[in-house]
Amino acid sequence: MINDLRHSLAESYKDKKSVMPLLDSSPMVPMATDTSKKDREIARLAHEVTTLTLTVMHLQSDIDVRDAQIRTLKNSSGGSSINEDVNELMELLNGLQEETQLLRQQMAQKDALVEALSAKVDGQSVDFVELVKKKDLEIAELHADLSRFRADHIRSKRGQDGTGSGSKTPTTPVSIKRSSIRESFGNTLEFNKLNDDLANRDEEIAQLTDTIAHYRQEIEELHASDDNKARQLLEKDREIEAFKHSIEIMANDLNRKSTEISQLTDQCKSLEAELVKLSDATQNNMQSSRALEHKVEELEELNMTLDLQLSRAKDDYASINSSITAELTQKCDELELLKKEVSSLKEINQSQAHEAASLISDIGALRKSNDQLQMELTDSLTKLDSQKKHIASIDAEKCASEEEMALLKAQLATLQAQSIDNKTEISKLSSSLGKKDEQIAALQKQLEVIPSLSAEKESLALDLRKSNDSLKMATTTIDQLTEELEEKKDKINVYKKENNSMFEDIRVHNNSIAQLQGELKKLSENTSQRETELVEKLTKLEAAQSERDQLSSANLALVKELQAKTEQVERLKSDVFAAKNIVSEKEKELERVSELLLQREHDLEIAAETISDMKSSTSSLEKKAKDQEARTLELTVENDRLTREVTECKKTIHEAEHKAAASERMIQDLEAAQLAKDEEVKTLEQELQKSTELCSTKDAEILHTSQRLSSLEEENKVLSATVRDSLEEVSVKAEQLTALQRSIAEYDHSANEKDSEIETLKHEAEMTNAKLADLLAQETSKDDLIKDLKKQVNEFSNKLLEAKQTQQESSRRCAEMETDYYALQCSLEEKQASLQLETEKCTNMEHKLAESIYLAEKCESEKSQLVTKLQQTREDLKEAEREIELMKNSLKEKVTECDGLAIKLSLLEEEHGALKANYTRDKTELKEKEKQMEDLENQLLVAEDNVRELTNELDEMQRQLESILHEKQVQEAEINKMTNTLNITTDAIKKQSAERALLIEKLRLKEEEYRVPQESLIKMAFYLREKGDEVAKLNDLLAEKQKFIDSLLLQIEKSSDQHS
């Protein structure tokens, strides 16, 4: 996993490096490659997370299976010791799971450190391991230089001491000392540089934390993108709903357009009215044209009058010229003015003449247009008449077809109503039959409980064996873990010795791991002990199971006796009620048997404890054997007395055995009757299955049968009420009988046990008497026989004491039981007389039931007749459907004819044609949209499934991301701890280097101010040498820690490779 992450990050960094120069050269290049790779990486990580979640789910399912097995073991074994052991094992397993979780967290922390070390800084991948190695090499070189300078300094000092001891001039050693101090100061400067490098490392770590925060932001952005996708899906759902709504709107539009088509016929009628109005308008136009003609004639008359006036003026002018010449000069101006006025009048006349000509031309055009309109009106009227006739014929055909469709719909409605009624009745019958089938199935299941219990016992044994195998596997895994932990412990101990000051947290982890190792060792020892204990318990459980089987056989015998006595009363019941009561009684008896088994297991545990006590007390009993030999004679006398009492008890037991034999005979007879009834039940079940198959085929005309069945059901209800009353009385009596039978059975069981114990005791007593006679005859073999007899006598004495106690209790119980028995016999005789009366009643009921069965058979014959009728009705329905299809085809042809008529009508008006074209277009669009709707509905179903899957995946991703975020938070906390420790160490190194620099400066100043003697200089040299050794030790510690970190990283990579 970690290597894959590193590889993917390196590829992303390479891609980013390759993209950066492109961005510098061309700023408009998209970053699609980075986003696609990030998406791929995210998808890959999601796939890996899903695989991890699947493994976790498998582990959880395995844990649940183990928990269920442990619970079954708890339920099967009633002892408290097993529960305690299982609880301890569960606690140990929980502790191991917590420890494994802690180890996983540590591994995750180490993975986080590796990821932090392989993070990017300023777009470049940095391997801090290599940097640290390089800087460690530089430090080693500096240390080598320091050691070389120190050696040279010591040699120079020795030479000065040897040669210049007699010289008087102190200048040369002071200069040498100054040079050495300067060299040491240079070394301190180099150390400061190293400290600066360490500070740079701290800065790089801070940058790494920033990059981690950046990656977190990217993860949050991915979450936001996922939320956006979810929102988009919701928006798509809304769009789909809107599309559905639009389709509904289109359907409403189609309905509207169908209404509009009906309105178009009304519009045609309105068009006819408008044509009438147009004809009236044409008449009005004719009238207006006539008025204009009158106006033109008036204007012509005016022109004529003006012409007459001009002619008169000319005549007057000629007369005046001849008579009045003198006035010409005076009136020339007036004449010119008159000429101008005449010219203006002429122009007016001309304009009026042009206007009259234009009016005449307009009148001609209007006349032509009126003629054309009249022609078109006549044509349209003829066409409208023909279309009206055609529409009337189509309407008549539509009315006829609608009437036929109405009749067919009415027939279909009646048939559907009949089918619905028949279906309801069939559903009622099927529900009643289903209830009966369920009751029979429940009874069969309840009868199958007894073999399932034995199967469960075997499964429990197998589960115990499997649990032992799983425990062995767990021990092997624990041993492997202990070996691995020992190896890790060795490594961690080395790490402890070297890092006492730097890694206190790791010490805590090591201590916890050591404790865990001790606990694991204890667990391994406990598991080995518990395996032995479980083996012993398995043996005990097997013995208990064998005893349980014996008890179950005895209980089955008791159950048979109880069934015999109850079936004498319950023969007249229906098979269903009888089976129910039998099963309920068996369940109660099984509960009692389970209680007895629990008591027996408890007794067995007590016996085991007593056996252990007996083993411890054998040594003390051997000493008392001689005293008990004297008591044997007394016990023989008591034996004789007990035998007499036992003979009396046997007489009473033999009488009870005779009664039991008679009851067993009755039981055998009843079992034979039960087998016959079971065969009858099977035949009835087969008939019920056949009837259910017939009822499934029936779909009509079952009213008569339902009425008859209802009458039969009422009779059955009356009969069932009477039977219930009798059953309640019988149940009371049966409870009393069961109580007596329980007491008798317990007494018989105790008596049988006591008889067996007494017989064993007698046999043992006879054996002991024979052995005593042999001992008296054979005195030589006394010592060997005494040892055997001691044990037998001890057991015999204990058994005799127990027998005495049991006989006393049994004598008391016998007295009590005899009194109860006589009282119950009297009550039983009375109840038997009442039962005989009830049996007579039940025989009458049986006759009635036989009559009802005969009626039911008649009903079945009638049902078969009805089936034939139903088949005929189905064929009739099929023929009717065929006729309906033919009618639909004829209607489709008529629709095509209507479309042709609509097209013809569209020629009359553009609006009508456009509407019809839109109607046909909408039809085609509707068909396409219906197809699209079907496709969309399928897509919706697929999308809903996808959305569910996506929601589940998103939930899983959210959980995984939450777990990853939690792990990252833990890793960040550990990184912060590591950074704090590194900061502390760097601060300490900086403080030491600063102190050293201050000391060196003080020495330099003191040497300049004072000439220090050689002893002080030697002390300072030794001091500096010690400081240098300390720095060397620190550097060695840093190198060793770096090696340890490298080894840890290699181990983490190996473990990650193994896990992957």
Short mmCIF file of C-alpha atoms in Angstrom, two decimals, residues 164 187 242 255 337 414 426 432 478 624 650 686 698 777 796 855 862 981 1022 1029:
data_model
loop_
_atom_site.label_atom_id
_atom_site.label_comp_id
_atom_site.label_asym_id
_atom_site.label_seq_id
_atom_site.Cartn_x
_atom_site.Cartn_y
_atom_site.Cartn_z
CA GLY A 164 61.09 25.21 24.39
CA ASN A 187 34.96 24.18 14.46
CA ALA A 242 -40.31 18.12 -14.12
CA ASN A 255 -57.00 16.65 -24.26
CA LEU A 337 -56.41 89.06 -62.33
CA THR A 414 -70.12 -6.40 -15.92
CA ILE A 426 -61.57 -17.19 -4.65
CA SER A 432 -59.07 -20.06 4.19
CA ILE A 478 -0.88 -16.70 19.62
CA LYS A 624 -12.30 -47.65 58.91
CA LYS A 650 -43.15 -54.96 43.96
CA GLN A 686 -53.46 -33.65 -1.90
CA LYS A 698 -61.40 -20.21 -11.93
CA ALA A 777 -12.66 -70.61 54.39
CA PHE A 796 -22.24 -50.60 49.60
CA LEU A 855 -71.94 -31.77 0.42
CA GLU A 862 -70.12 -28.24 -9.17
CA THR A 981 11.14 16.29 20.63
CA PHE A 1022 40.77 19.43 28.43
CA ASP A 1029 33.73 14.22 23.03
#
